């Protein structure tokens, strides 16, 4: 039986160990890269009736599996902040203006 408090290694921790750079730089870089992936996936639509579906759900689930829930949550909050500022990151927003 495993404990909930035991830290499980994530894919990002395996590919980019903490010893190479500081934790804050690693966290910020991964969050920005993840928010870019979410923004790109929002533009990819899968034809589905009656409501079109985007690939955002898949990317968010993949990010949470690869990065862990804290980094994935910070990535989604960063993505929402980008949209609140006015960047065209949401599905259906025009590329210019």
PDB file of N, CA and C in Angstrom, residues 38-96:
ATOM      1  N   UNK A  38      -1.129  24.017 -24.992  1.00  0.00           N
ATOM      2  CA  UNK A  38      -2.582  24.120 -24.829  1.00  0.00           C
ATOM      3  C   UNK A  38      -3.151  25.101 -25.853  1.00  0.00           C
ATOM      4  N   UNK A  39      -2.449  26.219 -26.081  1.00  0.00           N
ATOM      5  CA  UNK A  39      -2.927  27.204 -27.051  1.00  0.00           C
ATOM      6  C   UNK A  39      -2.938  26.627 -28.464  1.00  0.00           C
ATOM      7  N   UNK A  40      -1.910  25.869 -28.815  1.00  0.00           N
ATOM      8  CA  UNK A  40      -1.862  25.240 -30.141  1.00  0.00           C
ATOM      9  C   UNK A  40      -2.961  24.190 -30.263  1.00  0.00           C
ATOM     10  N   UNK A  41      -3.160  23.429 -29.209  1.00  0.00           N
ATOM     11  CA  UNK A  41      -4.178  22.371 -29.271  1.00  0.00           C
ATOM     12  C   UNK A  41      -5.596  22.937 -29.300  1.00  0.00           C
ATOM     13  N   UNK A  42      -5.787  24.171 -28.862  1.00  0.00           N
ATOM     14  CA  UNK A  42      -7.120  24.762 -28.932  1.00  0.00           C
ATOM     15  C   UNK A  42      -7.521  25.083 -30.360  1.00  0.00           C
ATOM     16  N   UNK A  43      -6.544  25.237 -31.240  1.00  0.00           N
ATOM     17  CA  UNK A  43      -6.827  25.536 -32.649  1.00  0.00           C
ATOM     18  C   UNK A  43      -7.087  24.267 -33.463  1.00  0.00           C
ATOM     19  N   UNK A  44      -6.767  23.099 -32.932  1.00  0.00           N
ATOM     20  CA  UNK A  44      -6.989  21.839 -33.634  1.00  0.00           C
ATOM     21  C   UNK A  44      -8.373  21.318 -33.261  1.00  0.00           C
ATOM     22  N   UNK A  45      -9.264  21.292 -34.243  1.00  0.00           N
ATOM     23  CA  UNK A  45     -10.627  20.853 -33.975  1.00  0.00           C
ATOM     24  C   UNK A  45     -10.877  19.494 -34.602  1.00  0.00           C
ATOM     25  N   UNK A  46     -11.565  18.659 -33.851  1.00  0.00           N
ATOM     26  CA  UNK A  46     -11.973  17.340 -34.316  1.00  0.00           C
ATOM     27  C   UNK A  46     -13.448  17.450 -34.677  1.00  0.00           C
ATOM     28  N   UNK A  47     -13.822  17.089 -35.921  1.00  0.00           N
ATOM     29  CA  UNK A  47     -15.240  17.182 -36.272  1.00  0.00           C
ATOM     30  C   UNK A  47     -16.071  16.201 -35.444  1.00  0.00           C
ATOM     31  N   UNK A  48     -16.981  16.747 -34.713  1.00  0.00           N
ATOM     32  CA  UNK A  48     -17.794  15.966 -33.792  1.00  0.00           C
ATOM     33  C   UNK A  48     -19.167  16.611 -33.739  1.00  0.00           C
ATOM     34  N   UNK A  49     -20.198  15.845 -33.808  1.00  0.00           N
ATOM     35  CA  UNK A  49     -21.543  16.392 -33.804  1.00  0.00           C
ATOM     36  C   UNK A  49     -22.160  16.257 -32.423  1.00  0.00           C
ATOM     37  N   UNK A  50     -22.845  17.216 -31.899  1.00  0.00           N
ATOM     38  CA  UNK A  50     -23.259  18.518 -32.385  1.00  0.00           C
ATOM     39  C   UNK A  50     -22.294  19.638 -32.004  1.00  0.00           C
ATOM     40  N   UNK A  51     -21.339  19.377 -31.136  1.00  0.00           N
ATOM     41  CA  UNK A  51     -20.406  20.410 -30.697  1.00  0.00           C
ATOM     42  C   UNK A  51     -19.005  20.018 -31.146  1.00  0.00           C
ATOM     43  N   UNK A  52     -18.266  20.932 -31.798  1.00  0.00           N
ATOM     44  CA  UNK A  52     -16.903  20.581 -32.190  1.00  0.00           C
ATOM     45  C   UNK A  52     -16.018  20.398 -30.958  1.00  0.00           C
ATOM     46  N   UNK A  53     -15.103  19.476 -31.055  1.00  0.00           N
ATOM     47  CA  UNK A  53     -14.223  19.158 -29.935  1.00  0.00           C
ATOM     48  C   UNK A  53     -12.797  19.575 -30.296  1.00  0.00           C
ATOM     49  N   UNK A  54     -12.076  20.128 -29.333  1.00  0.00           N
ATOM     50  CA  UNK A  54     -10.675  20.477 -29.567  1.00  0.00           C
ATOM     51  C   UNK A  54      -9.780  19.468 -28.851  1.00  0.00           C
ATOM     52  N   UNK A  55      -8.498  19.561 -29.109  1.00  0.00           N
ATOM     53  CA  UNK A  55      -7.536  18.635 -28.513  1.00  0.00           C
ATOM     54  C   UNK A  55      -7.027  19.105 -27.150  1.00  0.00           C
ATOM     55  N   UNK A  56      -7.629  20.155 -26.597  1.00  0.00           N
ATOM     56  CA  UNK A  56      -7.183  20.683 -25.307  1.00  0.00           C
ATOM     57  C   UNK A  56      -7.312  19.664 -24.189  1.00  0.00           C
ATOM     58  N   UNK A  57      -8.367  18.908 -24.179  1.00  0.00           N
ATOM     59  CA  UNK A  57      -8.572  17.929 -23.120  1.00  0.00           C
ATOM     60  C   UNK A  57      -7.452  16.909 -23.107  1.00  0.00           C
ATOM     61  N   UNK A  58      -7.083  16.429 -24.285  1.00  0.00           N
ATOM     62  CA  UNK A  58      -5.998  15.463 -24.388  1.00  0.00           C
ATOM     63  C   UNK A  58      -4.678  16.059 -23.905  1.00  0.00           C
ATOM     64  N   UNK A  59      -4.376  17.295 -24.313  1.00  0.00           N
ATOM     65  CA  UNK A  59      -3.105  17.920 -23.924  1.00  0.00           C
ATOM     66  C   UNK A  59      -3.061  18.179 -22.425  1.00  0.00           C
ATOM     67  N   UNK A  60      -4.154  18.604 -21.840  1.00  0.00           N
ATOM     68  CA  UNK A  60      -4.164  18.860 -20.396  1.00  0.00           C
ATOM     69  C   UNK A  60      -3.983  17.561 -19.618  1.00  0.00           C
ATOM     70  N   UNK A  61      -4.630  16.488 -20.060  1.00  0.00           N
ATOM     71  CA  UNK A  61      -4.436  15.197 -19.393  1.00  0.00           C
ATOM     72  C   UNK A  61      -3.002  14.697 -19.569  1.00  0.00           C
ATOM     73  N   UNK A  62      -2.426  14.878 -20.750  1.00  0.00           N
ATOM     74  CA  UNK A  62      -1.042  14.456 -20.985  1.00  0.00           C
ATOM     75  C   UNK A  62      -0.075  15.284 -20.148  1.00  0.00           C
ATOM     76  N   UNK A  63      -0.325  16.600 -20.028  1.00  0.00           N
ATOM     77  CA  UNK A  63       0.532  17.442 -19.189  1.00  0.00           C
ATOM     78  C   UNK A  63       0.447  17.043 -17.724  1.00  0.00           C
ATOM     79  N   UNK A  64      -0.747  16.731 -17.257  1.00  0.00           N
ATOM     80  CA  UNK A  64      -0.876  16.366 -15.848  1.00  0.00           C
ATOM     81  C   UNK A  64      -0.202  15.026 -15.557  1.00  0.00           C
ATOM     82  N   UNK A  65      -0.203  14.122 -16.533  1.00  0.00           N
ATOM     83  CA  UNK A  65       0.501  12.853 -16.334  1.00  0.00           C
ATOM     84  C   UNK A  65       2.016  13.047 -16.411  1.00  0.00           C
ATOM     85  N   UNK A  66       2.472  13.917 -17.310  1.00  0.00           N
ATOM     86  CA  UNK A  66       3.909  14.093 -17.508  1.00  0.00           C
ATOM     87  C   UNK A  66       4.541  15.007 -16.466  1.00  0.00           C
ATOM     88  N   UNK A  67       3.789  16.009 -15.992  1.00  0.00           N
ATOM     89  CA  UNK A  67       4.380  17.020 -15.110  1.00  0.00           C
ATOM     90  C   UNK A  67       3.921  16.945 -13.671  1.00  0.00           C
ATOM     91  N   UNK A  68       2.814  16.296 -13.411  1.00  0.00           N
ATOM     92  CA  UNK A  68       2.268  16.297 -12.059  1.00  0.00           C
ATOM     93  C   UNK A  68       1.165  17.330 -11.944  1.00  0.00           C
ATOM     94  N   UNK A  69       0.374  17.204 -10.906  1.00  0.00           N
ATOM     95  CA  UNK A  69      -0.809  18.048 -10.801  1.00  0.00           C
ATOM     96  C   UNK A  69      -0.493  19.506 -10.500  1.00  0.00           C
ATOM     97  N   UNK A  70       0.572  19.783  -9.752  1.00  0.00           N
ATOM     98  CA  UNK A  70       0.888  21.177  -9.421  1.00  0.00           C
ATOM     99  C   UNK A  70       1.335  21.957 -10.649  1.00  0.00           C
ATOM    100  N   UNK A  71       2.262  21.393 -11.397  1.00  0.00           N
ATOM    101  CA  UNK A  71       2.757  22.073 -12.595  1.00  0.00           C
ATOM    102  C   UNK A  71       1.676  22.152 -13.660  1.00  0.00           C
ATOM    103  N   UNK A  72       0.871  21.121 -13.810  1.00  0.00           N
ATOM    104  CA  UNK A  72      -0.218  21.158 -14.782  1.00  0.00           C
ATOM    105  C   UNK A  72      -1.255  22.208 -14.391  1.00  0.00           C
ATOM    106  N   UNK A  73      -1.553  22.328 -13.118  1.00  0.00           N
ATOM    107  CA  UNK A  73      -2.484  23.361 -12.664  1.00  0.00           C
ATOM    108  C   UNK A  73      -1.949  24.762 -12.900  1.00  0.00           C
ATOM    109  N   UNK A  74      -0.662  24.959 -12.641  1.00  0.00           N
ATOM    110  CA  UNK A  74      -0.039  26.262 -12.903  1.00  0.00           C
ATOM    111  C   UNK A  74      -0.029  26.563 -14.400  1.00  0.00           C
ATOM    112  N   UNK A  75       0.135  25.545 -15.210  1.00  0.00           N
ATOM    113  CA  UNK A  75       0.131  25.723 -16.655  1.00  0.00           C
ATOM    114  C   UNK A  75      -1.249  26.153 -17.146  1.00  0.00           C
ATOM    115  N   UNK A  76      -2.293  25.537 -16.630  1.00  0.00           N
ATOM    116  CA  UNK A  76      -3.646  25.909 -17.032  1.00  0.00           C
ATOM    117  C   UNK A  76      -3.980  27.321 -16.545  1.00  0.00           C
ATOM    118  N   UNK A  77      -3.555  27.680 -15.339  1.00  0.00           N
ATOM    119  CA  UNK A  77      -3.781  29.042 -14.850  1.00  0.00           C
ATOM    120  C   UNK A  77      -3.033  30.067 -15.704  1.00  0.00           C
ATOM    121  N   UNK A  78      -1.820  29.745 -16.136  1.00  0.00           N
ATOM    122  CA  UNK A  78      -1.071  30.633 -17.020  1.00  0.00           C
ATOM    123  C   UNK A  78      -1.785  30.777 -18.357  1.00  0.00           C
ATOM    124  N   UNK A  79      -2.309  29.681 -18.889  1.00  0.00           N
ATOM    125  CA  UNK A  79      -3.065  29.713 -20.143  1.00  0.00           C
ATOM    126  C   UNK A  79      -4.306  30.601 -20.008  1.00  0.00           C
ATOM    127  N   UNK A  80      -5.022  30.479 -18.908  1.00  0.00           N
ATOM    128  CA  UNK A  80      -6.201  31.313 -18.681  1.00  0.00           C
ATOM    129  C   UNK A  80      -5.819  32.784 -18.516  1.00  0.00           C
ATOM    130  N   UNK A  81      -4.689  33.049 -17.874  1.00  0.00           N
ATOM    131  CA  UNK A  81      -4.216  34.429 -17.728  1.00  0.00           C
ATOM    132  C   UNK A  81      -3.845  35.020 -19.088  1.00  0.00           C
ATOM    133  N   UNK A  82      -3.250  34.211 -19.963  1.00  0.00           N
ATOM    134  CA  UNK A  82      -2.928  34.680 -21.311  1.00  0.00           C
ATOM    135  C   UNK A  82      -4.203  35.075 -22.056  1.00  0.00           C
ATOM    136  N   UNK A  83      -5.244  34.287 -21.905  1.00  0.00           N
ATOM    137  CA  UNK A  83      -6.507  34.609 -22.542  1.00  0.00           C
ATOM    138  C   UNK A  83      -7.174  35.829 -21.930  1.00  0.00           C
ATOM    139  N   UNK A  84      -7.042  36.002 -20.609  1.00  0.00           N
ATOM    140  CA  UNK A  84      -7.633  37.160 -19.933  1.00  0.00           C
ATOM    141  C   UNK A  84      -6.948  38.459 -20.343  1.00  0.00           C
ATOM    142  N   UNK A  85      -5.661  38.372 -20.668  1.00  0.00           N
ATOM    143  CA  UNK A  85      -4.921  39.552 -21.114  1.00  0.00           C
ATOM    144  C   UNK A  85      -5.358  39.969 -22.516  1.00  0.00           C
ATOM    145  N   UNK A  86      -5.842  39.015 -23.294  1.00  0.00           N
ATOM    146  CA  UNK A  86      -6.317  39.341 -24.629  1.00  0.00           C
ATOM    147  C   UNK A  86      -5.610  38.606 -25.751  1.00  0.00           C
ATOM    148  N   UNK A  87      -4.723  37.701 -25.414  1.00  0.00           N
ATOM    149  CA  UNK A  87      -4.057  36.926 -26.455  1.00  0.00           C
ATOM    150  C   UNK A  87      -5.043  35.940 -27.076  1.00  0.00           C
ATOM    151  N   UNK A  88      -4.949  35.678 -28.385  1.00  0.00           N
ATOM    152  CA  UNK A  88      -5.913  34.776 -29.036  1.00  0.00           C
ATOM    153  C   UNK A  88      -5.559  33.306 -28.821  1.00  0.00           C
ATOM    154  N   UNK A  89      -5.667  32.843 -27.600  1.00  0.00           N
ATOM    155  CA  UNK A  89      -5.294  31.464 -27.275  1.00  0.00           C
ATOM    156  C   UNK A  89      -6.489  30.527 -27.169  1.00  0.00           C
ATOM    157  N   UNK A  90      -7.691  31.063 -27.052  1.00  0.00           N
ATOM    158  CA  UNK A  90      -8.867  30.230 -26.898  1.00  0.00           C
ATOM    159  C   UNK A  90      -9.348  29.699 -28.239  1.00  0.00           C
ATOM    160  N   UNK A  91     -10.109  28.633 -28.209  1.00  0.00           N
ATOM    161  CA  UNK A  91     -10.673  28.068 -29.439  1.00  0.00           C
ATOM    162  C   UNK A  91     -11.689  29.055 -30.023  1.00  0.00           C
ATOM    163  N   UNK A  92     -11.618  29.237 -31.328  1.00  0.00           N
ATOM    164  CA  UNK A  92     -12.555  30.117 -31.999  1.00  0.00           C
ATOM    165  C   UNK A  92     -12.189  31.577 -32.004  1.00  0.00           C
ATOM    166  N   UNK A  93     -11.090  31.959 -31.376  1.00  0.00           N
ATOM    167  CA  UNK A  93     -10.679  33.353 -31.418  1.00  0.00           C
ATOM    168  C   UNK A  93      -9.937  33.615 -32.719  1.00  0.00           C
ATOM    169  N   UNK A  94     -10.086  34.807 -33.272  1.00  0.00           N
ATOM    170  CA  UNK A  94      -9.368  35.098 -34.513  1.00  0.00           C
ATOM    171  C   UNK A  94      -7.871  35.232 -34.271  1.00  0.00           C
ATOM    172  N   UNK A  95      -7.111  34.980 -35.313  1.00  0.00           N
ATOM    173  CA  UNK A  95      -5.653  35.066 -35.180  1.00  0.00           C
ATOM    174  C   UNK A  95      -5.179  36.498 -34.969  1.00  0.00           C
ATOM    175  N   UNK A  96      -5.881  37.475 -35.537  1.00  0.00           N
ATOM    176  CA  UNK A  96      -5.509  38.879 -35.378  1.00  0.00           C
ATOM    177  C   UNK A  96      -6.701  39.640 -34.826  1.00  0.00           C
TER     178      UNK A  96
END
